[in-house]
Short mmCIF file of C-alpha atoms and ligand atoms in Angstrom, two decimals:
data_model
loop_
_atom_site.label_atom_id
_atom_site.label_comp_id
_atom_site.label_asym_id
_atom_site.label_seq_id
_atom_site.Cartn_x
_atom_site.Cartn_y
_atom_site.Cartn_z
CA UNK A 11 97.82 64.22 81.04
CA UNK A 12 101.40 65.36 80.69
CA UNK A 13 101.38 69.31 79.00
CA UNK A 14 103.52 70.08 76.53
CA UNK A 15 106.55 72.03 77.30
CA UNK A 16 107.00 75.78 76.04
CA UNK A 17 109.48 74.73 72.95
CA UNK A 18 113.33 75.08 73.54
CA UNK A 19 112.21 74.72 77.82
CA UNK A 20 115.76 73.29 79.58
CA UNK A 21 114.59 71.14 82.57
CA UNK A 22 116.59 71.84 85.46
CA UNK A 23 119.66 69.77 86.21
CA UNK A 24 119.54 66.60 88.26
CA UNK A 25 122.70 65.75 89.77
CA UNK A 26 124.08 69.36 90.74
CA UNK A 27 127.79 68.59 92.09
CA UNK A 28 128.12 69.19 95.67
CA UNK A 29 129.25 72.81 96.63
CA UNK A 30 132.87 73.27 97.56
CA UNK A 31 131.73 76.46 99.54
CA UNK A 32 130.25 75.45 102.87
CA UNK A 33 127.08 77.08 103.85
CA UNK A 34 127.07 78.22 107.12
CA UNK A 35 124.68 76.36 109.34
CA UNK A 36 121.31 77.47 108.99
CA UNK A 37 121.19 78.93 105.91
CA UNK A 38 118.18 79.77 104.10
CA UNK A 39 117.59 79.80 99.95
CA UNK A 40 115.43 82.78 99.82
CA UNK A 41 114.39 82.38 96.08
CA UNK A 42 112.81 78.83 95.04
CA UNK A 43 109.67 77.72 93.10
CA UNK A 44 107.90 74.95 93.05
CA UNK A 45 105.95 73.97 89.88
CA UNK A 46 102.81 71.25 89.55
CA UNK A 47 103.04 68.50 89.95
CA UNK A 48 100.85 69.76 87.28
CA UNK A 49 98.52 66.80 87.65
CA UNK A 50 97.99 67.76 91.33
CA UNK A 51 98.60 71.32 91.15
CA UNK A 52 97.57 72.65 87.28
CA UNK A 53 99.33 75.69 86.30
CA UNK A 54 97.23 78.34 85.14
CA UNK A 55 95.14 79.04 81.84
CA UNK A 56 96.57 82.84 81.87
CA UNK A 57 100.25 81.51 82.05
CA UNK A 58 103.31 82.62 79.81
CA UNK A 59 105.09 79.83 79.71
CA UNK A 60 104.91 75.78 80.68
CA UNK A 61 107.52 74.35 82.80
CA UNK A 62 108.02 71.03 83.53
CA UNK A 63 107.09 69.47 86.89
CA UNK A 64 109.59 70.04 89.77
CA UNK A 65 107.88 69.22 93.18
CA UNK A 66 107.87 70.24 96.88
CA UNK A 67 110.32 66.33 97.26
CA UNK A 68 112.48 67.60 94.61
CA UNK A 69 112.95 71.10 96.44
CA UNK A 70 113.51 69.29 99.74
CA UNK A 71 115.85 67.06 98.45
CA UNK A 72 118.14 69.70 96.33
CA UNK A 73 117.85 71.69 99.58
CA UNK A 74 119.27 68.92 101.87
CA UNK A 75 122.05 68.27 99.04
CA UNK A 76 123.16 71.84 99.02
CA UNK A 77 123.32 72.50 102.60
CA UNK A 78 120.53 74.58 103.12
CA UNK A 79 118.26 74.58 106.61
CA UNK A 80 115.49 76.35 104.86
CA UNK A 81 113.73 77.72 101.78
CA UNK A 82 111.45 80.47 100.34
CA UNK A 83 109.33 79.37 98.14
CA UNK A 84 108.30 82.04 95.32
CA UNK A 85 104.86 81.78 93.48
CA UNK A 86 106.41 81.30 90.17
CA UNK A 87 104.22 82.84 87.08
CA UNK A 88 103.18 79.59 85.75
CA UNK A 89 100.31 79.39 88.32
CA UNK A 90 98.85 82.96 88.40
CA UNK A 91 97.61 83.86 91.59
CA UNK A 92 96.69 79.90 92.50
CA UNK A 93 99.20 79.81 95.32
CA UNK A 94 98.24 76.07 96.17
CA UNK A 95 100.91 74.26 94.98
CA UNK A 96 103.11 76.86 96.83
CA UNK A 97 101.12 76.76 100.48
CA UNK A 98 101.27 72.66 100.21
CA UNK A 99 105.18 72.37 100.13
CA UNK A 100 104.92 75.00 102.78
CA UNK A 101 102.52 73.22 104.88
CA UNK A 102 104.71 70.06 104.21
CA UNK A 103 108.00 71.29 105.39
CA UNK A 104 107.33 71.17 109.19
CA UNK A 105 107.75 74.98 109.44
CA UNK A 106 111.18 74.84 107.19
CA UNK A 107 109.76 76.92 104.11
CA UNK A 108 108.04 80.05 103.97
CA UNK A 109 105.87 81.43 100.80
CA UNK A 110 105.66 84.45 99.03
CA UNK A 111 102.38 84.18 97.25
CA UNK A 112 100.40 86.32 94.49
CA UNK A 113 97.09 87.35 95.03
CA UNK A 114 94.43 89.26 93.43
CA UNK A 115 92.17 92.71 94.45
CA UNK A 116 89.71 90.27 95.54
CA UNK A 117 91.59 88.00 97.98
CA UNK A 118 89.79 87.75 101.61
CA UNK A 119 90.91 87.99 104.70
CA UNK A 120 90.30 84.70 105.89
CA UNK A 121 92.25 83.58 102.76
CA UNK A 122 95.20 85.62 103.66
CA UNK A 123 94.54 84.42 107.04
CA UNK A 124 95.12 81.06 106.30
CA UNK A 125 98.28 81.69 103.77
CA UNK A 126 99.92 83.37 106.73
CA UNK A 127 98.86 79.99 108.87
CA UNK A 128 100.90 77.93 106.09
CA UNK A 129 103.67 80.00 106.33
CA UNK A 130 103.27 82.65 103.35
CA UNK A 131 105.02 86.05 104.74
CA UNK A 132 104.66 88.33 101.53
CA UNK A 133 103.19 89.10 98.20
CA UNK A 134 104.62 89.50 94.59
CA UNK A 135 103.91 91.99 92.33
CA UNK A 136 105.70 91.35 88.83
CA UNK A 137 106.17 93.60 86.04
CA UNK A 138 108.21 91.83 83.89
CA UNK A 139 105.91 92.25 80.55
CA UNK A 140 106.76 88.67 78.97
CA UNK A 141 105.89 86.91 81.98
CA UNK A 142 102.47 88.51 83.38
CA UNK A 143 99.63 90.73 81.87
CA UNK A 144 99.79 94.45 83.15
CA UNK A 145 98.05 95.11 86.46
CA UNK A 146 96.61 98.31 87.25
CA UNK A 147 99.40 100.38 90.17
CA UNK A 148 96.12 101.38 92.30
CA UNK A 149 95.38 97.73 92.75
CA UNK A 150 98.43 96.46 94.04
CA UNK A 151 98.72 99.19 96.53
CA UNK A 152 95.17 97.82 97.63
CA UNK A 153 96.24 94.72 98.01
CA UNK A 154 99.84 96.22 100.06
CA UNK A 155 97.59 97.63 102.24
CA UNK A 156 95.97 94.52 103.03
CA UNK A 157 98.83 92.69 103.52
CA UNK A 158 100.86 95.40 105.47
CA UNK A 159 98.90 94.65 108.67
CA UNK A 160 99.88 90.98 108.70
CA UNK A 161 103.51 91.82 108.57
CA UNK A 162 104.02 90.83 105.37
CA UNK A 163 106.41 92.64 102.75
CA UNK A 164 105.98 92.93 98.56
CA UNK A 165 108.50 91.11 96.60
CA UNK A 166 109.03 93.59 93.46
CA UNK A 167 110.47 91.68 90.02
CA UNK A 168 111.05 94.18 87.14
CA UNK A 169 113.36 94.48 84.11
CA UNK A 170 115.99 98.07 85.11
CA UNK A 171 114.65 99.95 82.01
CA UNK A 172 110.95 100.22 83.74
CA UNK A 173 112.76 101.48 87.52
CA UNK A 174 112.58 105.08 86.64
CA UNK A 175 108.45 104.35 85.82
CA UNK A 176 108.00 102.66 88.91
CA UNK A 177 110.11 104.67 91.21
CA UNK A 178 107.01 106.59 93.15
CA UNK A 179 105.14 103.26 93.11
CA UNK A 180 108.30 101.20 94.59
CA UNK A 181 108.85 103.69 97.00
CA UNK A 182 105.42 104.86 98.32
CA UNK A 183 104.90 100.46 99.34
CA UNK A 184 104.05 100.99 102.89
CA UNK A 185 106.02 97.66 103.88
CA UNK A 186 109.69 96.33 103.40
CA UNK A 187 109.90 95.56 99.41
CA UNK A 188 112.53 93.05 98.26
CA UNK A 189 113.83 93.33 94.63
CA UNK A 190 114.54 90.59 92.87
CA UNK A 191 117.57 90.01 90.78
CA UNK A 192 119.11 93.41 92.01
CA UNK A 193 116.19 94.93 89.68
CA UNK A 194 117.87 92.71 86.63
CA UNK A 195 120.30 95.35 85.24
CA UNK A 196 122.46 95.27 82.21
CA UNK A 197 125.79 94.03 83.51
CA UNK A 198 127.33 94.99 80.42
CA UNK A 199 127.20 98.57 81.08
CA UNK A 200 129.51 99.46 84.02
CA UNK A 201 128.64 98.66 87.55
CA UNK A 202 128.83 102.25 88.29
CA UNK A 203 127.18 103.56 85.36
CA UNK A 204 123.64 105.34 85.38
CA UNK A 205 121.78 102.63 85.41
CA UNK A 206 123.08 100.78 88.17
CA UNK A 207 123.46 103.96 90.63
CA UNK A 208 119.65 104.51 90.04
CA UNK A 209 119.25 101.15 91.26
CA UNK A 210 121.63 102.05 94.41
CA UNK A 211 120.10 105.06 94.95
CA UNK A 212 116.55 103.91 95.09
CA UNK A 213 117.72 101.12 98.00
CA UNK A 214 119.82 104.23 99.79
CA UNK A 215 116.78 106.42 99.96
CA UNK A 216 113.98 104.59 101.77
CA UNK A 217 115.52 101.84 104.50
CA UNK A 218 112.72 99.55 103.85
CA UNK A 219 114.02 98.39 100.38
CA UNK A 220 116.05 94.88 100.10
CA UNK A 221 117.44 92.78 97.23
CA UNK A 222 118.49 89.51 96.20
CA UNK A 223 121.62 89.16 95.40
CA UNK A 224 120.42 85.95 92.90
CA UNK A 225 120.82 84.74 89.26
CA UNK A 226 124.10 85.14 88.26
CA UNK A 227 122.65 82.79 85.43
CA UNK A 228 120.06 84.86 84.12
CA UNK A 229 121.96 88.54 83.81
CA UNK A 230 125.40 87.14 82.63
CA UNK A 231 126.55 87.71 79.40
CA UNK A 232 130.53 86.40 79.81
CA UNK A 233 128.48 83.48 80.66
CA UNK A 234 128.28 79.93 82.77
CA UNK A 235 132.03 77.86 84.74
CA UNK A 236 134.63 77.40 82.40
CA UNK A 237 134.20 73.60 81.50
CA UNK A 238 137.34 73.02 83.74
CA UNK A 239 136.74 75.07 86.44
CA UNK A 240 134.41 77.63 87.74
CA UNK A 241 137.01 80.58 88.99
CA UNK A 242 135.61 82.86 85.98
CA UNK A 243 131.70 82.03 86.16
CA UNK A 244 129.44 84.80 85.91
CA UNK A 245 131.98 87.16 85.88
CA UNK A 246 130.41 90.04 84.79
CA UNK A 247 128.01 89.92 87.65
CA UNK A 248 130.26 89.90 90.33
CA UNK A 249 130.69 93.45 90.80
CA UNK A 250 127.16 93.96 90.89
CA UNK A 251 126.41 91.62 93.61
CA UNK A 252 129.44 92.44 95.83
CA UNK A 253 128.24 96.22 95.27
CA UNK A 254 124.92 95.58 96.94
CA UNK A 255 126.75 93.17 99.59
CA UNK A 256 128.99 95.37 100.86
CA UNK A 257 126.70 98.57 100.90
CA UNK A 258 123.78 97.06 102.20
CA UNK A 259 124.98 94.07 103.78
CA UNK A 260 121.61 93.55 105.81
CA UNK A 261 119.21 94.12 103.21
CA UNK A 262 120.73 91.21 100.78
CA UNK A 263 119.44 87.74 100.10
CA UNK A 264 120.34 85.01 98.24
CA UNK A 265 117.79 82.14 96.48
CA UNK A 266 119.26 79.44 94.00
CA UNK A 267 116.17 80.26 91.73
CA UNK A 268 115.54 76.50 91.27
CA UNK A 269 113.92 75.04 88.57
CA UNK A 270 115.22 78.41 86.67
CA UNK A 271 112.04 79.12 84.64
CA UNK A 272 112.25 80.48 81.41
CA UNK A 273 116.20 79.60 80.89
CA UNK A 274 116.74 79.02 77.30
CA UNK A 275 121.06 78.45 76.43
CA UNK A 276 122.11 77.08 79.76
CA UNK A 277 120.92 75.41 83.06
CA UNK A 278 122.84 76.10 85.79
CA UNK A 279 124.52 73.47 88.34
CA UNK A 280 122.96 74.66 91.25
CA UNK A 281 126.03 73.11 93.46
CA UNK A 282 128.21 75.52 91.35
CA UNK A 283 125.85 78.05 91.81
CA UNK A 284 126.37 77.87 95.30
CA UNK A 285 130.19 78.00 94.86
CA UNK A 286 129.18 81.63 93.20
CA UNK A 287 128.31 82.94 96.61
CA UNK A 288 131.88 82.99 98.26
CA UNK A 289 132.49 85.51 95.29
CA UNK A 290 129.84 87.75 95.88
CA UNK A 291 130.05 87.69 99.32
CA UNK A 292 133.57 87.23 100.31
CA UNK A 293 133.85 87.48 103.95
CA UNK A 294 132.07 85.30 106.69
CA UNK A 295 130.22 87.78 108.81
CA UNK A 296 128.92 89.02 105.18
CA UNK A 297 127.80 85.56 104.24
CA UNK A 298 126.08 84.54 107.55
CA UNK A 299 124.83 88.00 106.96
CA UNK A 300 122.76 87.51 103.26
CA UNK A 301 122.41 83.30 104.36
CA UNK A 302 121.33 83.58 107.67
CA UNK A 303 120.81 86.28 109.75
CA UNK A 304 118.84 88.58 106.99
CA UNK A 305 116.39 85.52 105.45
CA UNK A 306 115.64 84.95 109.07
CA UNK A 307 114.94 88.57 110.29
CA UNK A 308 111.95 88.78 107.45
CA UNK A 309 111.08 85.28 107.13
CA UNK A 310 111.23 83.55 110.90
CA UNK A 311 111.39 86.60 113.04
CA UNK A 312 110.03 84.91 115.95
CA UNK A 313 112.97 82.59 116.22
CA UNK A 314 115.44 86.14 116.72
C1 0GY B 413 112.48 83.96 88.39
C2 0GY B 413 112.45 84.50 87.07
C3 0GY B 413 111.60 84.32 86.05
C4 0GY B 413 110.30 83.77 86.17
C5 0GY B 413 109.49 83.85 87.20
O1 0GY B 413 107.48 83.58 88.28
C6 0GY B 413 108.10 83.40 87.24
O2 0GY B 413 107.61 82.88 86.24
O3 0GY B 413 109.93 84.40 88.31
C7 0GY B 413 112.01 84.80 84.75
O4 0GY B 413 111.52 84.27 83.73
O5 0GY B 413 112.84 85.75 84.67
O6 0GY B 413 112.65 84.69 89.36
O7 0GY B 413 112.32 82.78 88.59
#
């Protein structure tokens, strides 16, 4: 049975151009989903949203086109706390993806026993209200403690309006924690503004707090490449990205976000995307830095 998309859902884009910037060797995108097949994998009856299909050979393959060695692969939403369609294109990439999964109060130990066999190295706790139903703060810290003892870290997604309600809880995580989206601020408002120090100074205080660097697509409001030529893409989120770069320049990481859920004016090119990263990240020992060196430090630490 093929589900019907949420109405006005942009499939991601086949045929991404290749990037002009050259990964260095080794790099890893640290922000990926994979969604369904959804006749193999169904997504699940609590979801937000329906994607469309985009599968652990479609990941591989826009991986191998981009340059990348490796990928994390992010439970998306779309299939609650059913990580299976996430562990299987883990447990099919002959150790070159790791997971991130989502799991509920009740999860057991051999079941996080066997994630971590597949590959999964963390859990995500979102609070982004149009994408999940709330979950109680006492429960997820249940579940970090679990997970703390396996090495594992808590991937954090949040819109910046809710930081200064979820400061204590953020910061009391007794593992690393990895922000996505640089905690989503408005980059209309200046880069040194309130909001975005709060979101500085909450990664200054405790050293155990990373971020991705990711979605230039998803926070712009100037907007996606100039039809001829992509020197003024997401410009308005440059200066957010370099910030966290250059201050923290091994707590960053980078993910292409692929298949962009929930993207309603504009798919990205995720070979231009790529091109975005020499901007953010303008020297070479700072990109080998948020490609290579950080991804691997959490993700494959045994290979160090
Ligand atoms: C992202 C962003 C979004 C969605 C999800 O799991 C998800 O459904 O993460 C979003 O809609 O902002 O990181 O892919």
């Amino acid at each position: 049975m093929t589900l019907e998309k949420t109405a006005g859902w942009l499939d991601w884009y086949a045929g991404p151009a290749k990037p002009r910037f050259q990964l260095p060797t080794g790099s890893v995108d640290a922000h990926c989903h994979v969604f369904g097949p959804s006749a193999e994998f169904p997504f699940a009856p609590e979801r937000k949203y329906t994607p469309c299909d985009a599968s652990k050979q479609q990941l591989v393959a826009l991986r191998d086109h981009l340059g990348f060695s490796r990928n994390v692969i992010v439970q998306a939403t779309c299939h609650g706390a059913d990580n299976r369609a996430m562990v299987d294109a883990c447990l099919h990439s002959g150790g070159m993806a790791r997971g991130v999964a989502t799991v509920r109060r009740g999860v057991t130990d051999a079941q996080l026993q066997d994630m971590h066999r597949a590959g999964v190295r963390g859990v995500r706790f979102n609070f982004v209200k149009r994408l999940v139903d709330f979950t109680p703060k006492n429960e997820l810290m249940d579940i970090a403690a679990r997970i703390a003892p396996l090495g594992w870290h808590v991937v954090v997604y949040f819109e910046a309006a809710d930081l200064p309600e979820l400061w204590d809880f953020f910061t009391g995580l007794p593992t690393t924690v990895v922000v996505d989206h640089m905690g989503r601020p408005d980059v209309s408002k200046p880069v040194d503004g309130e909001e975005f120090e709060r979101f500085i100074r909450l990664m200054r205080e405790p050293p155990n707090i990373w971020s991705k660097v990711s979605c230039p697509e998803r926070l712009s409001v100037s907007g996606p490449p100039a039809l001829n030529g992509e020197s003024a893409a997401y410009r308005d989120v440059v200066l957010f990205a370099r910030r966290l770069v250059e201050t923290f320049p091994d707590r960053v990481l980078w993910g292409t976000d692929w298949p962009h859920p929930n993207l309603k004016d504009h798919m990205p090119d995720d070979g231009l995307l790529v091109d975005f990263i020499s901007q953010i990240a303008t020297a070479p020992e700072r990109q080998r830095q948020l490609l290579v060196d950080n991804p691997m430090r959490l993700y494959w630490p045994e290979e160090g």
